[in-house]
Amino acid sequence: MSDSASPAQDAGAAPQERPHPARIYDFYLGGSDNLPVDREAAEGFVKLMPGSPVGARANRRVLNRAVRHAARNGVRQFLDVGSGFPSAQATHEVAPDARVVYVDNDPLVAEYAQRIIAETGAGRTAFVAEDFRNPDAILAAPATKELLDLSQPVGVVFGALLHFILNDEDPYALVERYKEALAPGSMVILTHSSPDYVSPEVRVIVDEIYTRLRVPLAQRSREEIERFLATPGWTVAAPGVVSTNEWETDEERATDDDRATSREDAAGYAAVATKS
């Protein structure tokens, strides 16, 4: 499940030398696919923002609900872009009858994903080592073409990814490229961090943290996030673009843990849109 992006690494930096958002996220979720440098960074963040792990878990839960919603509505294949570690409650586990292609540019994620593919068996999961910014390469990758039938509905998951793509990289055009390639009945599932419910003091802390990590961060409002889905022929599912702890469907409501999570700790939005 796409819980965190894997932005391009500095050319001279080994993966173990710097904390990475995907591995920090794994630590917040109780995973073991993280390094000492990630745990140290995560513990430092929690001192500054105690709600960080709470927000990470809310993001994971809403992605699970959204994937199950897609599966209930006929989606049997998923492209999970910027997936991070496909660990516990990953897309292939949440939708066990679906075929899933994970995409990430972190070499440690790639190593982990290959183990997952070996465990799940050929023909059900695959991994593409590529950056979100290269949609044509991702869509044309042999693993994608072998596992996914783009003439049939596909669920594209952008989980906690797009806020790592700055506006000068034209993230809206990049998302449109993915959407254009999809058949009717396909869905886009996204979660995106936002400062809308966050105090000015916390906003400053967040900016400082990601500057320290040398990771770009685009702080977008709800209106800016809605633009990713505001395309003719696409319908945003109820309840619309809402706080990640509040997105739910009639078939699956938000959990007690979600209701106990504040909008400030959730610190972002979730939405699902369907192509007609």
PDB file of C-alpha atoms in Angstrom:
ATOM      1  CA  MET A   1       0.000   0.000   0.000  1.00  0.00           C
ATOM      2  CA  SER A   2       1.299   3.382  -0.866  1.00  0.00           C
ATOM      3  CA  ASP A   3       2.008   4.928   2.485  1.00  0.00           C
ATOM      4  CA  SER A   4       4.932   7.056   1.491  1.00  0.00           C
ATOM      5  CA  ALA A   5       6.714   8.264  -1.540  1.00  0.00           C
ATOM      6  CA  SER A   6      10.280   7.439  -2.409  1.00  0.00           C
ATOM      7  CA  PRO A   7      11.701  10.689  -3.780  1.00  0.00           C
ATOM      8  CA  ALA A   8      14.832  10.565  -5.845  1.00  0.00           C
ATOM      9  CA  GLN A   9      17.901  10.001  -3.698  1.00  0.00           C
ATOM     10  CA  ASP A  10      20.926  12.262  -3.794  1.00  0.00           C
ATOM     11  CA  ALA A  11      23.317  10.802  -6.335  1.00  0.00           C
ATOM     12  CA  GLY A  12      26.131  10.289  -3.855  1.00  0.00           C
ATOM     13  CA  ALA A  13      24.118   9.106  -0.868  1.00  0.00           C
ATOM     14  CA  ALA A  14      23.919   5.425   0.019  1.00  0.00           C
ATOM     15  CA  PRO A  15      20.408   4.297   1.091  1.00  0.00           C
ATOM     16  CA  GLN A  16      21.553   3.636   4.666  1.00  0.00           C
ATOM     17  CA  GLU A  17      23.142   7.066   5.159  1.00  0.00           C
ATOM     18  CA  ARG A  18      19.966   9.146   5.278  1.00  0.00           C
ATOM     19  CA  PRO A  19      16.498   8.606   6.722  1.00  0.00           C
ATOM     20  CA  HIS A  20      13.867   7.934   4.099  1.00  0.00           C
ATOM     21  CA  PRO A  21      10.118   8.749   4.269  1.00  0.00           C
ATOM     22  CA  ALA A  22       9.058   5.240   3.200  1.00  0.00           C
ATOM     23  CA  ARG A  23      11.147   3.599   5.910  1.00  0.00           C
ATOM     24  CA  ILE A  24      10.090   6.135   8.556  1.00  0.00           C
ATOM     25  CA  TYR A  25       6.503   5.334   7.646  1.00  0.00           C
ATOM     26  CA  ASP A  26       7.224   1.639   8.026  1.00  0.00           C
ATOM     27  CA  PHE A  27       8.544   2.326  11.527  1.00  0.00           C
ATOM     28  CA  TYR A  28       5.416   4.287  12.457  1.00  0.00           C
ATOM     29  CA  LEU A  29       3.304   1.335  11.331  1.00  0.00           C
ATOM     30  CA  GLY A  30       5.261  -1.093  13.476  1.00  0.00           C
ATOM     31  CA  GLY A  31       7.196  -2.645  10.606  1.00  0.00           C
ATOM     32  CA  SER A  32      10.728  -3.965  10.623  1.00  0.00           C
ATOM     33  CA  ASP A  33      11.866  -2.732   7.201  1.00  0.00           C
ATOM     34  CA  ASN A  34      13.651   0.355   8.464  1.00  0.00           C
ATOM     35  CA  LEU A  35      17.150   1.305   9.481  1.00  0.00           C
ATOM     36  CA  PRO A  36      18.637   2.871  12.626  1.00  0.00           C
ATOM     37  CA  VAL A  37      18.878   6.229  10.858  1.00  0.00           C
ATOM     38  CA  ASP A  38      15.138   6.043  10.076  1.00  0.00           C
ATOM     39  CA  ARG A  39      14.185   5.109  13.637  1.00  0.00           C
ATOM     40  CA  GLU A  40      16.290   7.933  15.019  1.00  0.00           C
ATOM     41  CA  ALA A  41      14.630  10.415  12.693  1.00  0.00           C
ATOM     42  CA  ALA A  42      11.154   9.072  13.452  1.00  0.00           C
ATOM     43  CA  GLU A  43      11.674   9.315  17.191  1.00  0.00           C
ATOM     44  CA  GLY A  44      12.870  12.888  16.744  1.00  0.00           C
ATOM     45  CA  PHE A  45       9.760  13.728  14.733  1.00  0.00           C
ATOM     46  CA  VAL A  46       7.498  12.281  17.414  1.00  0.00           C
ATOM     47  CA  LYS A  47       9.056  14.585  19.990  1.00  0.00           C
ATOM     48  CA  LEU A  48       8.157  17.536  17.797  1.00  0.00           C
ATOM     49  CA  MET A  49       4.862  16.130  16.443  1.00  0.00           C
ATOM     50  CA  PRO A  50       3.453  13.458  18.775  1.00  0.00           C
ATOM     51  CA  GLY A  51       0.602  12.760  16.361  1.00  0.00           C
ATOM     52  CA  SER A  52       2.838  11.614  13.495  1.00  0.00           C
ATOM     53  CA  PRO A  53       2.366   7.852  14.037  1.00  0.00           C
ATOM     54  CA  VAL A  54      -1.373   8.383  14.541  1.00  0.00           C
ATOM     55  CA  GLY A  55      -1.600  10.140  11.189  1.00  0.00           C
ATOM     56  CA  ALA A  56       0.423   7.395   9.485  1.00  0.00           C
ATOM     57  CA  ARG A  57      -1.921   4.709  10.775  1.00  0.00           C
ATOM     58  CA  ALA A  58      -4.989   6.701   9.732  1.00  0.00           C
ATOM     59  CA  ASN A  59      -3.501   6.945   6.243  1.00  0.00           C
ATOM     60  CA  ARG A  60      -2.989   3.172   6.099  1.00  0.00           C
ATOM     61  CA  ARG A  61      -6.539   2.467   7.272  1.00  0.00           C
ATOM     62  CA  VAL A  62      -8.140   4.777   4.706  1.00  0.00           C
ATOM     63  CA  LEU A  63      -6.100   3.282   1.883  1.00  0.00           C
ATOM     64  CA  ASN A  64      -7.295  -0.147   2.974  1.00  0.00           C
ATOM     65  CA  ARG A  65     -10.914   1.012   2.918  1.00  0.00           C
ATOM     66  CA  ALA A  66     -10.471   2.593  -0.492  1.00  0.00           C
ATOM     67  CA  VAL A  67      -8.870  -0.496  -2.018  1.00  0.00           C
ATOM     68  CA  ARG A  68     -11.679  -2.681  -0.657  1.00  0.00           C
ATOM     69  CA  HIS A  69     -14.187  -0.190  -2.078  1.00  0.00           C
ATOM     70  CA  ALA A  70     -12.552  -0.503  -5.490  1.00  0.00           C
ATOM     71  CA  ALA A  71     -12.543  -4.300  -5.283  1.00  0.00           C
ATOM     72  CA  ARG A  72     -16.235  -4.344  -4.372  1.00  0.00           C
ATOM     73  CA  ASN A  73     -16.889  -2.255  -7.466  1.00  0.00           C
ATOM     74  CA  GLY A  74     -15.211  -4.526  -9.963  1.00  0.00           C
ATOM     75  CA  VAL A  75     -11.548  -3.506  -9.835  1.00  0.00           C
ATOM     76  CA  ARG A  76      -9.387  -6.619  -9.945  1.00  0.00           C
ATOM     77  CA  GLN A  77      -6.006  -5.058 -10.706  1.00  0.00           C
ATOM     78  CA  PHE A  78      -4.044  -2.269  -9.065  1.00  0.00           C
ATOM     79  CA  LEU A  79      -1.048  -0.091  -9.887  1.00  0.00           C
ATOM     80  CA  ASP A  80       0.401   1.091  -6.574  1.00  0.00           C
ATOM     81  CA  VAL A  81       2.695   4.003  -7.431  1.00  0.00           C
ATOM     82  CA  GLY A  82       5.302   5.181  -4.924  1.00  0.00           C
ATOM     83  CA  SER A  83       4.295   2.188  -2.853  1.00  0.00           C
ATOM     84  CA  GLY A  84       6.937   2.221  -0.170  1.00  0.00           C
ATOM     85  CA  PHE A  85       7.337  -1.147   1.534  1.00  0.00           C
ATOM     86  CA  PRO A  86       4.451  -3.465   0.591  1.00  0.00           C
ATOM     87  CA  SER A  87       4.391  -4.827   4.129  1.00  0.00           C
ATOM     88  CA  ALA A  88       1.473  -5.679   6.435  1.00  0.00           C
ATOM     89  CA  GLN A  89      -1.924  -4.863   4.929  1.00  0.00           C
ATOM     90  CA  ALA A  90      -0.386  -4.039   1.574  1.00  0.00           C
ATOM     91  CA  THR A  91      -2.599  -3.831  -1.498  1.00  0.00           C
ATOM     92  CA  HIS A  92      -2.166  -7.487  -2.477  1.00  0.00           C
ATOM     93  CA  GLU A  93      -3.277  -8.505   1.028  1.00  0.00           C
ATOM     94  CA  VAL A  94      -6.218  -6.119   1.215  1.00  0.00           C
ATOM     95  CA  ALA A  95      -7.438  -7.236  -2.241  1.00  0.00           C
ATOM     96  CA  PRO A  96      -6.323 -10.887  -2.254  1.00  0.00           C
ATOM     97  CA  ASP A  97      -8.057 -11.723  -5.534  1.00  0.00           C
ATOM     98  CA  ALA A  98      -6.438  -8.852  -7.420  1.00  0.00           C
ATOM     99  CA  ARG A  99      -3.244  -8.535  -9.448  1.00  0.00           C
ATOM    100  CA  VAL A 100      -0.942  -5.800  -8.132  1.00  0.00           C
ATOM    101  CA  VAL A 101       2.039  -3.967  -9.612  1.00  0.00           C
ATOM    102  CA  TYR A 102       4.067  -2.007  -7.065  1.00  0.00           C
ATOM    103  CA  VAL A 103       6.180   0.921  -8.248  1.00  0.00           C
ATOM    104  CA  ASP A 104       8.954   2.627  -6.302  1.00  0.00           C
ATOM    105  CA  ASN A 105      12.427   4.013  -6.888  1.00  0.00           C
ATOM    106  CA  ASP A 106      13.989   3.085  -3.536  1.00  0.00           C
ATOM    107  CA  PRO A 107      16.486   0.201  -3.916  1.00  0.00           C
ATOM    108  CA  LEU A 108      15.625  -1.148  -0.462  1.00  0.00           C
ATOM    109  CA  VAL A 109      11.931  -1.165  -1.367  1.00  0.00           C
ATOM    110  CA  ALA A 110      12.818  -3.041  -4.553  1.00  0.00           C
ATOM    111  CA  GLU A 111      14.714  -5.675  -2.580  1.00  0.00           C
ATOM    112  CA  TYR A 112      11.806  -6.133  -0.173  1.00  0.00           C
ATOM    113  CA  ALA A 113       9.238  -6.233  -2.976  1.00  0.00           C
ATOM    114  CA  GLN A 114      11.066  -9.055  -4.702  1.00  0.00           C
ATOM    115  CA  ARG A 115      10.679 -11.134  -1.538  1.00  0.00           C
ATOM    116  CA  ILE A 116       6.957 -10.363  -1.477  1.00  0.00           C
ATOM    117  CA  ILE A 117       6.600 -11.417  -5.113  1.00  0.00           C
ATOM    118  CA  ALA A 118       8.390 -14.692  -4.399  1.00  0.00           C
ATOM    119  CA  GLU A 119       6.057 -15.371  -1.470  1.00  0.00           C
ATOM    120  CA  THR A 120       2.813 -14.522  -3.271  1.00  0.00           C
ATOM    121  CA  GLY A 121       3.644 -16.507  -6.383  1.00  0.00           C
ATOM    122  CA  ALA A 122       4.105 -15.560  -9.999  1.00  0.00           C
ATOM    123  CA  GLY A 123       1.281 -13.889 -11.831  1.00  0.00           C
ATOM    124  CA  ARG A 124      -0.221 -12.050  -8.885  1.00  0.00           C
ATOM    125  CA  THR A 125       2.253  -9.327  -7.902  1.00  0.00           C
ATOM    126  CA  ALA A 126       5.094  -7.563  -9.672  1.00  0.00           C
ATOM    127  CA  PHE A 127       7.463  -4.686  -9.011  1.00  0.00           C
ATOM    128  CA  VAL A 128       8.660  -1.878 -11.283  1.00  0.00           C
ATOM    129  CA  ALA A 129      11.741   0.081 -10.194  1.00  0.00           C
ATOM    130  CA  GLU A 130      10.804   3.487 -11.508  1.00  0.00           C
ATOM    131  CA  ASP A 131       9.953   7.032 -10.467  1.00  0.00           C
ATOM    132  CA  PHE A 132       6.375   8.373 -10.445  1.00  0.00           C
ATOM    133  CA  ARG A 133       7.573  11.169 -12.723  1.00  0.00           C
ATOM    134  CA  ASN A 134       8.026   8.662 -15.568  1.00  0.00           C
ATOM    135  CA  PRO A 135       4.454   7.455 -16.208  1.00  0.00           C
ATOM    136  CA  ASP A 136       5.160   6.294 -19.756  1.00  0.00           C
ATOM    137  CA  ALA A 137       8.030   4.095 -18.563  1.00  0.00           C
ATOM    138  CA  ILE A 138       5.884   2.670 -15.769  1.00  0.00           C
ATOM    139  CA  LEU A 139       2.904   1.943 -18.013  1.00  0.00           C
ATOM    140  CA  ALA A 140       5.123   0.385 -20.680  1.00  0.00           C
ATOM    141  CA  ALA A 141       7.277  -1.658 -18.303  1.00  0.00           C
ATOM    142  CA  PRO A 142       7.263  -5.392 -19.114  1.00  0.00           C
ATOM    143  CA  ALA A 143       6.021  -6.250 -15.613  1.00  0.00           C
ATOM    144  CA  THR A 144       3.120  -3.814 -15.947  1.00  0.00           C
ATOM    145  CA  LYS A 145       2.142  -5.042 -19.392  1.00  0.00           C
ATOM    146  CA  GLU A 146       2.422  -8.675 -18.351  1.00  0.00           C
ATOM    147  CA  LEU A 147       0.295  -8.370 -15.209  1.00  0.00           C
ATOM    148  CA  LEU A 148      -2.181  -5.565 -15.930  1.00  0.00           C
ATOM    149  CA  ASP A 149      -4.746  -5.354 -18.714  1.00  0.00           C
ATOM    150  CA  LEU A 150      -5.254  -1.642 -19.287  1.00  0.00           C
ATOM    151  CA  SER A 151      -8.348  -2.334 -21.361  1.00  0.00           C
ATOM    152  CA  GLN A 152     -10.030  -3.365 -18.097  1.00  0.00           C
ATOM    153  CA  PRO A 153     -10.558  -1.313 -14.912  1.00  0.00           C
ATOM    154  CA  VAL A 154      -7.427  -0.598 -12.902  1.00  0.00           C
ATOM    155  CA  GLY A 155      -7.118   1.019  -9.501  1.00  0.00           C
ATOM    156  CA  VAL A 156      -4.186   3.440  -9.412  1.00  0.00           C
ATOM    157  CA  VAL A 157      -3.056   4.176  -5.875  1.00  0.00           C
ATOM    158  CA  PHE A 158      -1.226   7.414  -5.054  1.00  0.00           C
ATOM    159  CA  GLY A 159      -0.893   6.986  -1.303  1.00  0.00           C
ATOM    160  CA  ALA A 160       0.901   9.807   0.496  1.00  0.00           C
ATOM    161  CA  LEU A 161       2.892  10.404  -2.688  1.00  0.00           C
ATOM    162  CA  LEU A 162       1.861  13.556  -4.514  1.00  0.00           C
ATOM    163  CA  HIS A 163       2.912  15.969  -1.767  1.00  0.00           C
ATOM    164  CA  PHE A 164       6.507  15.001  -2.604  1.00  0.00           C
ATOM    165  CA  ILE A 165       6.090  16.366  -6.139  1.00  0.00           C
ATOM    166  CA  LEU A 166       6.570  20.129  -6.347  1.00  0.00           C
ATOM    167  CA  ASN A 167       4.430  22.306  -8.604  1.00  0.00           C
ATOM    168  CA  ASP A 168       7.308  23.109 -10.941  1.00  0.00           C
ATOM    169  CA  GLU A 169       7.328  19.385 -11.840  1.00  0.00           C
ATOM    170  CA  ASP A 170       3.682  19.701 -12.972  1.00  0.00           C
ATOM    171  CA  PRO A 171       2.194  16.917 -10.852  1.00  0.00           C
ATOM    172  CA  TYR A 172      -1.271  17.573 -12.279  1.00  0.00           C
ATOM    173  CA  ALA A 173      -0.112  16.749 -15.807  1.00  0.00           C
ATOM    174  CA  LEU A 174       1.661  13.637 -14.535  1.00  0.00           C
ATOM    175  CA  VAL A 175      -1.483  12.367 -12.810  1.00  0.00           C
ATOM    176  CA  GLU A 176      -3.477  13.092 -15.965  1.00  0.00           C
ATOM    177  CA  ARG A 177      -1.102  10.888 -17.953  1.00  0.00           C
ATOM    178  CA  TYR A 178      -1.939   7.934 -15.720  1.00  0.00           C
ATOM    179  CA  LYS A 179      -5.664   8.703 -15.872  1.00  0.00           C
ATOM    180  CA  GLU A 180      -5.659   8.962 -19.661  1.00  0.00           C
ATOM    181  CA  ALA A 181      -4.274   5.425 -19.955  1.00  0.00           C
ATOM    182  CA  LEU A 182      -7.089   3.892 -17.899  1.00  0.00           C
ATOM    183  CA  ALA A 183     -10.260   2.167 -19.079  1.00  0.00           C
ATOM    184  CA  PRO A 184     -13.764   3.168 -17.935  1.00  0.00           C
ATOM    185  CA  GLY A 185     -14.522   1.815 -14.485  1.00  0.00           C
ATOM    186  CA  SER A 186     -10.962   2.508 -13.342  1.00  0.00           C
ATOM    187  CA  MET A 187     -10.361   4.344 -10.096  1.00  0.00           C
ATOM    188  CA  VAL A 188      -7.778   6.717  -8.692  1.00  0.00           C
ATOM    189  CA  ILE A 189      -7.177   6.424  -4.958  1.00  0.00           C
ATOM    190  CA  LEU A 190      -5.162   9.179  -3.341  1.00  0.00           C
ATOM    191  CA  THR A 191      -4.125  10.489   0.014  1.00  0.00           C
ATOM    192  CA  HIS A 192      -2.250  13.759   0.267  1.00  0.00           C
ATOM    193  CA  SER A 193      -0.878  15.686   3.232  1.00  0.00           C
ATOM    194  CA  SER A 194      -2.171  19.202   3.801  1.00  0.00           C
ATOM    195  CA  PRO A 195      -1.605  22.042   6.255  1.00  0.00           C
ATOM    196  CA  ASP A 196      -5.303  22.983   6.297  1.00  0.00           C
ATOM    197  CA  TYR A 197      -5.982  21.647   9.801  1.00  0.00           C
ATOM    198  CA  VAL A 198      -2.472  22.146  11.131  1.00  0.00           C
ATOM    199  CA  SER A 199      -1.368  25.014  13.339  1.00  0.00           C
ATOM    200  CA  PRO A 200       1.172  27.503  11.930  1.00  0.00           C
ATOM    201  CA  GLU A 201       3.705  26.278  14.494  1.00  0.00           C
ATOM    202  CA  VAL A 202       3.424  22.677  13.288  1.00  0.00           C
ATOM    203  CA  ARG A 203       3.657  23.800   9.662  1.00  0.00           C
ATOM    204  CA  VAL A 204       7.039  25.367  10.404  1.00  0.00           C
ATOM    205  CA  ILE A 205       8.204  22.165  12.115  1.00  0.00           C
ATOM    206  CA  VAL A 206       7.105  20.036   9.157  1.00  0.00           C
ATOM    207  CA  ASP A 207       8.966  22.267   6.706  1.00  0.00           C
ATOM    208  CA  GLU A 208      12.087  22.132   8.870  1.00  0.00           C
ATOM    209  CA  ILE A 209      11.949  18.333   9.124  1.00  0.00           C
ATOM    210  CA  TYR A 210      11.689  17.752   5.398  1.00  0.00           C
ATOM    211  CA  THR A 211      14.331  20.366   4.673  1.00  0.00           C
ATOM    212  CA  ARG A 212      16.607  18.452   7.022  1.00  0.00           C
ATOM    213  CA  LEU A 213      15.798  15.234   5.139  1.00  0.00           C
ATOM    214  CA  ARG A 214      16.471  17.031   1.838  1.00  0.00           C
ATOM    215  CA  VAL A 215      13.061  15.838   0.637  1.00  0.00           C
ATOM    216  CA  PRO A 216      10.768  18.253  -1.245  1.00  0.00           C
ATOM    217  CA  LEU A 217       7.333  18.835   0.273  1.00  0.00           C
ATOM    218  CA  ALA A 218       4.390  20.584  -1.375  1.00  0.00           C
ATOM    219  CA  GLN A 219       1.945  21.879   1.234  1.00  0.00           C
ATOM    220  CA  ARG A 220      -1.342  21.874  -0.721  1.00  0.00           C
ATOM    221  CA  SER A 221      -4.816  22.978   0.300  1.00  0.00           C
ATOM    222  CA  ARG A 222      -7.977  20.961  -0.206  1.00  0.00           C
ATOM    223  CA  GLU A 223      -8.795  22.983  -3.329  1.00  0.00           C
ATOM    224  CA  GLU A 224      -5.366  22.226  -4.783  1.00  0.00           C
ATOM    225  CA  ILE A 225      -5.759  18.521  -4.009  1.00  0.00           C
ATOM    226  CA  GLU A 226      -9.205  18.448  -5.614  1.00  0.00           C
ATOM    227  CA  ARG A 227      -7.572  19.533  -8.878  1.00  0.00           C
ATOM    228  CA  PHE A 228      -5.972  16.097  -9.217  1.00  0.00           C
ATOM    229  CA  LEU A 229      -9.434  14.600  -9.702  1.00  0.00           C
ATOM    230  CA  ALA A 230     -11.245  17.469 -11.432  1.00  0.00           C
ATOM    231  CA  THR A 231     -11.199  15.981 -14.916  1.00  0.00           C
ATOM    232  CA  PRO A 232     -14.228  15.651 -17.215  1.00  0.00           C
ATOM    233  CA  GLY A 233     -15.411  12.049 -17.217  1.00  0.00           C
ATOM    234  CA  TRP A 234     -14.247  11.391 -13.674  1.00  0.00           C
ATOM    235  CA  THR A 235     -16.606  11.277 -10.663  1.00  0.00           C
ATOM    236  CA  VAL A 236     -15.394  11.725  -7.110  1.00  0.00           C
ATOM    237  CA  ALA A 237     -17.017   9.186  -4.813  1.00  0.00           C
ATOM    238  CA  ALA A 238     -18.850  10.237  -1.679  1.00  0.00           C
ATOM    239  CA  PRO A 239     -17.921  11.648   0.773  1.00  0.00           C
ATOM    240  CA  GLY A 240     -15.598  13.611  -1.533  1.00  0.00           C
ATOM    241  CA  VAL A 241     -12.183  14.979  -0.611  1.00  0.00           C
ATOM    242  CA  VAL A 242     -12.181  14.731   3.182  1.00  0.00           C
ATOM    243  CA  SER A 243      -9.773  14.327   6.087  1.00  0.00           C
ATOM    244  CA  THR A 244      -8.083  10.923   5.880  1.00  0.00           C
ATOM    245  CA  ASN A 245      -9.630   9.780   9.152  1.00  0.00           C
ATOM    246  CA  GLU A 246     -13.127  10.608   7.868  1.00  0.00           C
ATOM    247  CA  TRP A 247     -13.250   8.972   4.437  1.00  0.00           C
ATOM    248  CA  GLU A 248     -15.677   6.050   4.477  1.00  0.00           C
ATOM    249  CA  THR A 249     -18.331   4.286   2.430  1.00  0.00           C
ATOM    250  CA  ASP A 250     -21.782   2.939   3.229  1.00  0.00           C
ATOM    251  CA  GLU A 251     -20.301  -0.567   3.175  1.00  0.00           C
ATOM    252  CA  GLU A 252     -17.346   0.256   5.426  1.00  0.00           C
ATOM    253  CA  ARG A 253     -17.391   3.063   7.933  1.00  0.00           C
ATOM    254  CA  ALA A 254     -14.388   4.739   9.533  1.00  0.00           C
ATOM    255  CA  THR A 255     -13.150   2.892  12.596  1.00  0.00           C
ATOM    256  CA  ASP A 256     -13.197   3.882  16.252  1.00  0.00           C
ATOM    257  CA  ASP A 257      -9.493   4.644  15.915  1.00  0.00           C
ATOM    258  CA  ASP A 258     -10.287   6.982  13.019  1.00  0.00           C
ATOM    259  CA  ARG A 259     -12.947   8.767  15.056  1.00  0.00           C
ATOM    260  CA  ALA A 260     -10.428   9.159  17.865  1.00  0.00           C
ATOM    261  CA  THR A 261      -7.923  10.739  15.462  1.00  0.00           C
ATOM    262  CA  SER A 262      -8.024  14.505  15.121  1.00  0.00           C
ATOM    263  CA  ARG A 263      -7.915  16.251  11.768  1.00  0.00           C
ATOM    264  CA  GLU A 264      -4.660  17.870  12.834  1.00  0.00           C
ATOM    265  CA  ASP A 265      -3.041  14.484  13.485  1.00  0.00           C
ATOM    266  CA  ALA A 266      -4.455  13.099  10.230  1.00  0.00           C
ATOM    267  CA  ALA A 267      -2.965  16.167   8.508  1.00  0.00           C
ATOM    268  CA  GLY A 268      -4.243  15.349   5.052  1.00  0.00           C
ATOM    269  CA  TYR A 269      -7.039  14.359   2.718  1.00  0.00           C
ATOM    270  CA  ALA A 270      -8.269  11.194   1.039  1.00  0.00           C
ATOM    271  CA  ALA A 271     -10.413  10.704  -2.048  1.00  0.00           C
ATOM    272  CA  VAL A 272     -11.435   8.172  -4.678  1.00  0.00           C
ATOM    273  CA  ALA A 273     -12.573   8.978  -8.219  1.00  0.00           C
ATOM    274  CA  THR A 274     -13.997   6.724 -10.937  1.00  0.00           C
ATOM    275  CA  LYS A 275     -13.668   7.039 -14.705  1.00  0.00           C
ATOM    276  CA  SER A 276     -16.943   6.833 -16.609  1.00  0.00           C
TER     277      SER A 276
END
